[in-house]
JSON list of C-alpha atoms in Angstrom, two decimals:
[
{"chain": "A", "resi": 281, "resn": "MET", "atom": "CA", "xyz": [25.23, 122.48, 68.96]},
{"chain": "A", "resi": 282, "resn": "LEU", "atom": "CA", "xyz": [24.50, 120.15, 71.84]},
{"chain": "A", "resi": 283, "resn": "ARG", "atom": "CA", "xyz": [24.95, 116.41, 71.44]},
{"chain": "A", "resi": 284, "resn": "PRO", "atom": "CA", "xyz": [21.97, 114.13, 72.19]},
{"chain": "A", "resi": 285, "resn": "LYS", "atom": "CA", "xyz": [23.55, 113.01, 75.48]},
{"chain": "A", "resi": 286, "resn": "GLU", "atom": "CA", "xyz": [23.93, 116.65, 76.60]},
{"chain": "A", "resi": 287, "resn": "VAL", "atom": "CA", "xyz": [20.31, 117.47, 75.68]},
{"chain": "A", "resi": 288, "resn": "VAL", "atom": "CA", "xyz": [19.05, 114.53, 77.75]},
{"chain": "A", "resi": 289, "resn": "GLN", "atom": "CA", "xyz": [21.15, 115.62, 80.74]},
{"chain": "A", "resi": 290, "resn": "LEU", "atom": "CA", "xyz": [19.60, 119.10, 80.46]},
{"chain": "A", "resi": 291, "resn": "TRP", "atom": "CA", "xyz": [16.17, 117.44, 80.21]},
{"chain": "A", "resi": 292, "resn": "ALA", "atom": "CA", "xyz": [16.81, 115.46, 83.43]},
{"chain": "A", "resi": 293, "resn": "ASP", "atom": "CA", "xyz": [18.00, 118.61, 85.24]},
{"chain": "A", "resi": 294, "resn": "ALA", "atom": "CA", "xyz": [14.89, 120.55, 84.15]},
{"chain": "A", "resi": 295, "resn": "PHE", "atom": "CA", "xyz": [12.63, 117.59, 85.04]},
{"chain": "A", "resi": 296, "resn": "ASN", "atom": "CA", "xyz": [14.13, 117.37, 88.53]},
{"chain": "A", "resi": 297, "resn": "SER", "atom": "CA", "xyz": [13.56, 121.07, 89.14]},
{"chain": "A", "resi": 298, "resn": "GLY", "atom": "CA", "xyz": [9.99, 120.83, 87.83]},
{"chain": "A", "resi": 299, "resn": "ASP", "atom": "CA", "xyz": [10.77, 123.54, 85.28]},
{"chain": "A", "resi": 300, "resn": "VAL", "atom": "CA", "xyz": [8.16, 122.97, 82.57]},
{"chain": "A", "resi": 301, "resn": "ASP", "atom": "CA", "xyz": [9.34, 125.96, 80.52]},
{"chain": "A", "resi": 302, "resn": "ALA", "atom": "CA", "xyz": [12.92, 124.64, 80.44]},
{"chain": "A", "resi": 303, "resn": "ILE", "atom": "CA", "xyz": [11.70, 121.16, 79.51]},
{"chain": "A", "resi": 304, "resn": "VAL", "atom": "CA", "xyz": [9.50, 122.41, 76.66]},
{"chain": "A", "resi": 305, "resn": "ARG", "atom": "CA", "xyz": [12.35, 124.53, 75.24]},
{"chain": "A", "resi": 306, "resn": "LEU", "atom": "CA", "xyz": [14.29, 121.29, 74.67]},
{"chain": "A", "resi": 307, "resn": "TYR", "atom": "CA", "xyz": [11.66, 119.96, 72.22]},
{"chain": "A", "resi": 308, "resn": "HIS", "atom": "CA", "xyz": [10.97, 120.77, 68.58]},
{"chain": "A", "resi": 309, "resn": "ASP", "atom": "CA", "xyz": [7.59, 122.50, 68.12]},
{"chain": "A", "resi": 310, "resn": "ASP", "atom": "CA", "xyz": [6.18, 119.36, 66.46]},
{"chain": "A", "resi": 311, "resn": "ALA", "atom": "CA", "xyz": [7.88, 116.81, 68.74]},
{"chain": "A", "resi": 312, "resn": "VAL", "atom": "CA", "xyz": [6.16, 113.62, 69.89]},
{"chain": "A", "resi": 313, "resn": "ASN", "atom": "CA", "xyz": [6.44, 112.29, 73.45]},
{"chain": "A", "resi": 314, "resn": "HIS", "atom": "CA", "xyz": [5.14, 108.76, 73.87]},
{"chain": "A", "resi": 315, "resn": "GLN", "atom": "CA", "xyz": [5.23, 107.36, 77.37]},
{"chain": "A", "resi": 316, "resn": "ILE", "atom": "CA", "xyz": [4.26, 103.79, 76.55]},
{"chain": "A", "resi": 317, "resn": "ALA", "atom": "CA", "xyz": [1.86, 103.61, 79.50]},
{"chain": "A", "resi": 318, "resn": "ASN", "atom": "CA", "xyz": [-0.05, 106.62, 78.11]},
{"chain": "A", "resi": 319, "resn": "THR", "atom": "CA", "xyz": [-1.35, 107.96, 74.81]},
{"chain": "A", "resi": 320, "resn": "PRO", "atom": "CA", "xyz": [1.34, 109.77, 72.75]},
{"chain": "A", "resi": 321, "resn": "VAL", "atom": "CA", "xyz": [1.28, 113.58, 72.81]},
{"chain": "A", "resi": 322, "resn": "SER", "atom": "CA", "xyz": [2.29, 115.71, 69.83]},
{"chain": "A", "resi": 323, "resn": "GLY", "atom": "CA", "xyz": [3.48, 119.29, 69.73]},
{"chain": "A", "resi": 324, "resn": "SER", "atom": "CA", "xyz": [4.99, 121.59, 72.31]},
{"chain": "A", "resi": 325, "resn": "ALA", "atom": "CA", "xyz": [1.61, 122.73, 73.71]},
{"chain": "A", "resi": 326, "resn": "ALA", "atom": "CA", "xyz": [0.54, 119.14, 74.41]},
{"chain": "A", "resi": 327, "resn": "ILE", "atom": "CA", "xyz": [3.94, 118.31, 75.89]},
{"chain": "A", "resi": 328, "resn": "ARG", "atom": "CA", "xyz": [3.68, 121.39, 78.14]},
{"chain": "A", "resi": 329, "resn": "ASN", "atom": "CA", "xyz": [0.21, 120.28, 79.30]},
{"chain": "A", "resi": 330, "resn": "MET", "atom": "CA", "xyz": [1.43, 116.74, 79.97]},
{"chain": "A", "resi": 331, "resn": "PHE", "atom": "CA", "xyz": [4.32, 117.86, 82.20]},
{"chain": "A", "resi": 332, "resn": "THR", "atom": "CA", "xyz": [2.20, 120.50, 83.95]},
{"chain": "A", "resi": 333, "resn": "GLU", "atom": "CA", "xyz": [-0.43, 117.89, 84.83]},
{"chain": "A", "resi": 334, "resn": "GLU", "atom": "CA", "xyz": [2.13, 115.28, 85.88]},
{"chain": "A", "resi": 335, "resn": "PHE", "atom": "CA", "xyz": [4.07, 117.67, 88.12]},
{"chain": "A", "resi": 336, "resn": "SER", "atom": "CA", "xyz": [0.84, 118.78, 89.79]},
{"chain": "A", "resi": 337, "resn": "ALA", "atom": "CA", "xyz": [-0.13, 115.14, 90.52]},
{"chain": "A", "resi": 338, "resn": "ALA", "atom": "CA", "xyz": [3.09, 113.83, 92.07]},
{"chain": "A", "resi": 339, "resn": "LYS", "atom": "CA", "xyz": [6.63, 114.76, 93.09]},
{"chain": "A", "resi": 340, "resn": "MET", "atom": "CA", "xyz": [8.79, 113.06, 90.49]},
{"chain": "A", "resi": 341, "resn": "VAL", "atom": "CA", "xyz": [12.55, 112.66, 90.54]},
{"chain": "A", "resi": 342, "resn": "CYS", "atom": "CA", "xyz": [14.73, 111.24, 87.78]},
{"chain": "A", "resi": 343, "resn": "ILE", "atom": "CA", "xyz": [17.98, 109.82, 89.15]},
{"chain": "A", "resi": 344, "resn": "VAL", "atom": "CA", "xyz": [20.17, 109.37, 86.08]},
{"chain": "A", "resi": 345, "resn": "GLU", "atom": "CA", "xyz": [21.94, 106.03, 86.06]},
{"chain": "A", "resi": 346, "resn": "HIS", "atom": "CA", "xyz": [23.25, 106.05, 82.50]},
{"chain": "A", "resi": 347, "resn": "ILE", "atom": "CA", "xyz": [22.92, 108.09, 79.35]},
{"chain": "A", "resi": 348, "resn": "PHE", "atom": "CA", "xyz": [24.06, 106.34, 76.19]},
{"chain": "A", "resi": 349, "resn": "GLU", "atom": "CA", "xyz": [24.39, 107.97, 72.78]},
{"chain": "A", "resi": 350, "resn": "ASP", "atom": "CA", "xyz": [24.25, 106.55, 69.28]},
{"chain": "A", "resi": 351, "resn": "GLY", "atom": "CA", "xyz": [23.99, 108.99, 66.38]},
{"chain": "A", "resi": 352, "resn": "GLN", "atom": "CA", "xyz": [20.81, 111.07, 66.79]},
{"chain": "A", "resi": 353, "resn": "TRP", "atom": "CA", "xyz": [19.67, 108.96, 69.75]},
{"chain": "A", "resi": 354, "resn": "ALA", "atom": "CA", "xyz": [20.28, 109.17, 73.47]},
{"chain": "A", "resi": 355, "resn": "ILE", "atom": "CA", "xyz": [19.05, 106.49, 75.86]},
{"chain": "A", "resi": 356, "resn": "LEU", "atom": "CA", "xyz": [18.39, 107.37, 79.48]},
{"chain": "A", "resi": 357, "resn": "GLU", "atom": "CA", "xyz": [18.28, 104.71, 82.17]},
{"chain": "A", "resi": 358, "resn": "TRP", "atom": "CA", "xyz": [16.82, 106.09, 85.40]},
{"chain": "A", "resi": 359, "resn": "GLN", "atom": "CA", "xyz": [15.34, 105.32, 88.78]},
{"chain": "A", "resi": 360, "resn": "ASP", "atom": "CA", "xyz": [13.46, 107.35, 91.35]},
{"chain": "A", "resi": 361, "resn": "PRO", "atom": "CA", "xyz": [13.90, 107.52, 95.14]},
{"chain": "A", "resi": 362, "resn": "LEU", "atom": "CA", "xyz": [10.96, 105.11, 95.63]},
{"chain": "A", "resi": 363, "resn": "GLY", "atom": "CA", "xyz": [12.61, 102.37, 93.58]},
{"chain": "A", "resi": 364, "resn": "LEU", "atom": "CA", "xyz": [10.74, 102.78, 90.29]},
{"chain": "A", "resi": 365, "resn": "ARG", "atom": "CA", "xyz": [12.99, 102.21, 87.29]},
{"chain": "A", "resi": 366, "resn": "GLY", "atom": "CA", "xyz": [12.61, 103.04, 83.64]},
{"chain": "A", "resi": 367, "resn": "CYS", "atom": "CA", "xyz": [14.28, 104.14, 80.46]},
{"chain": "A", "resi": 368, "resn": "GLY", "atom": "CA", "xyz": [13.73, 106.74, 77.80]},
{"chain": "A", "resi": 369, "resn": "PHE", "atom": "CA", "xyz": [14.75, 106.94, 74.16]},
{"chain": "A", "resi": 370, "resn": "PHE", "atom": "CA", "xyz": [15.27, 110.45, 72.77]},
{"chain": "A", "resi": 371, "resn": "GLN", "atom": "CA", "xyz": [15.80, 111.32, 69.12]},
{"chain": "A", "resi": 372, "resn": "VAL", "atom": "CA", "xyz": [17.66, 114.62, 69.05]},
{"chain": "A", "resi": 373, "resn": "ILE", "atom": "CA", "xyz": [17.86, 116.56, 65.80]},
{"chain": "A", "resi": 374, "resn": "GLY", "atom": "CA", "xyz": [19.54, 119.96, 65.61]},
{"chain": "A", "resi": 375, "resn": "GLY", "atom": "CA", "xyz": [20.06, 120.05, 69.38]},
{"chain": "A", "resi": 376, "resn": "LYS", "atom": "CA", "xyz": [16.37, 119.53, 70.22]},
{"chain": "A", "resi": 377, "resn": "ILE", "atom": "CA", "xyz": [14.20, 116.52, 71.01]},
{"chain": "A", "resi": 378, "resn": "ALA", "atom": "CA", "xyz": [12.13, 115.43, 68.01]},
{"chain": "A", "resi": 379, "resn": "PHE", "atom": "CA", "xyz": [10.82, 112.18, 69.48]},
{"chain": "A", "resi": 380, "resn": "GLN", "atom": "CA", "xyz": [10.79, 110.60, 72.93]},
{"chain": "A", "resi": 381, "resn": "ARG", "atom": "CA", "xyz": [9.57, 107.20, 74.08]},
{"chain": "A", "resi": 382, "resn": "GLY", "atom": "CA", "xyz": [9.57, 106.16, 77.72]},
{"chain": "A", "resi": 383, "resn": "TYR", "atom": "CA", "xyz": [9.13, 102.80, 79.42]},
{"chain": "A", "resi": 384, "resn": "TRP", "atom": "CA", "xyz": [8.16, 102.52, 83.10]},
{"chain": "A", "resi": 385, "resn": "ASP", "atom": "CA", "xyz": [5.65, 100.70, 85.30]},
{"chain": "A", "resi": 386, "resn": "LYS", "atom": "CA", "xyz": [2.61, 102.97, 85.59]},
{"chain": "A", "resi": 387, "resn": "LEU", "atom": "CA", "xyz": [0.80, 100.73, 88.09]},
{"chain": "A", "resi": 388, "resn": "SER", "atom": "CA", "xyz": [3.75, 100.85, 90.52]},
{"chain": "A", "resi": 389, "resn": "PHE", "atom": "CA", "xyz": [4.00, 104.63, 90.06]},
{"chain": "A", "resi": 390, "resn": "LEU", "atom": "CA", "xyz": [0.30, 105.17, 90.86]},
{"chain": "A", "resi": 391, "resn": "LYS", "atom": "CA", "xyz": [0.49, 102.93, 93.94]},
{"chain": "A", "resi": 392, "resn": "GLN", "atom": "CA", "xyz": [3.70, 104.58, 95.24]},
{"chain": "A", "resi": 393, "resn": "HIS", "atom": "CA", "xyz": [2.16, 108.05, 94.99]},
{"chain": "A", "resi": 394, "resn": "GLY", "atom": "CA", "xyz": [-1.28, 107.09, 96.33]},
{"chain": "A", "resi": 395, "resn": "LEU", "atom": "CA", "xyz": [-2.93, 108.07, 93.04]},
{"chain": "A", "resi": 396, "resn": "PRO", "atom": "CA", "xyz": [-6.13, 106.48, 91.69]},
{"chain": "A", "resi": 397, "resn": "ILE", "atom": "CA", "xyz": [-5.56, 103.34, 89.66]},
{"chain": "A", "resi": 398, "resn": "GLU", "atom": "CA", "xyz": [-7.14, 103.69, 86.24]}
]
């Protein structure tokens, strides 16, 4: 069974290739993904929709700086090529993501990608 750190590295690889199917396979069916700047999404169908919409709106790249592991948790510190930085907390149970919380500056992201500011 994969350790939390290994699951998060697979997540980053799938994210960087824009592979929504590979990303969704890393989550439990009833997982929750809460990007703090957005409303939490629950369940694999909602997570699939979230990534599909996000990848269609902007080219996103996750440059892994560090992945730390503590028990069921892995913590990802990342940046993107435009200078945006953030971190994600992943609870991994049985080799799959059960819960994810991400922190990043949504206003900077929208401005960098020329997207409408909400």
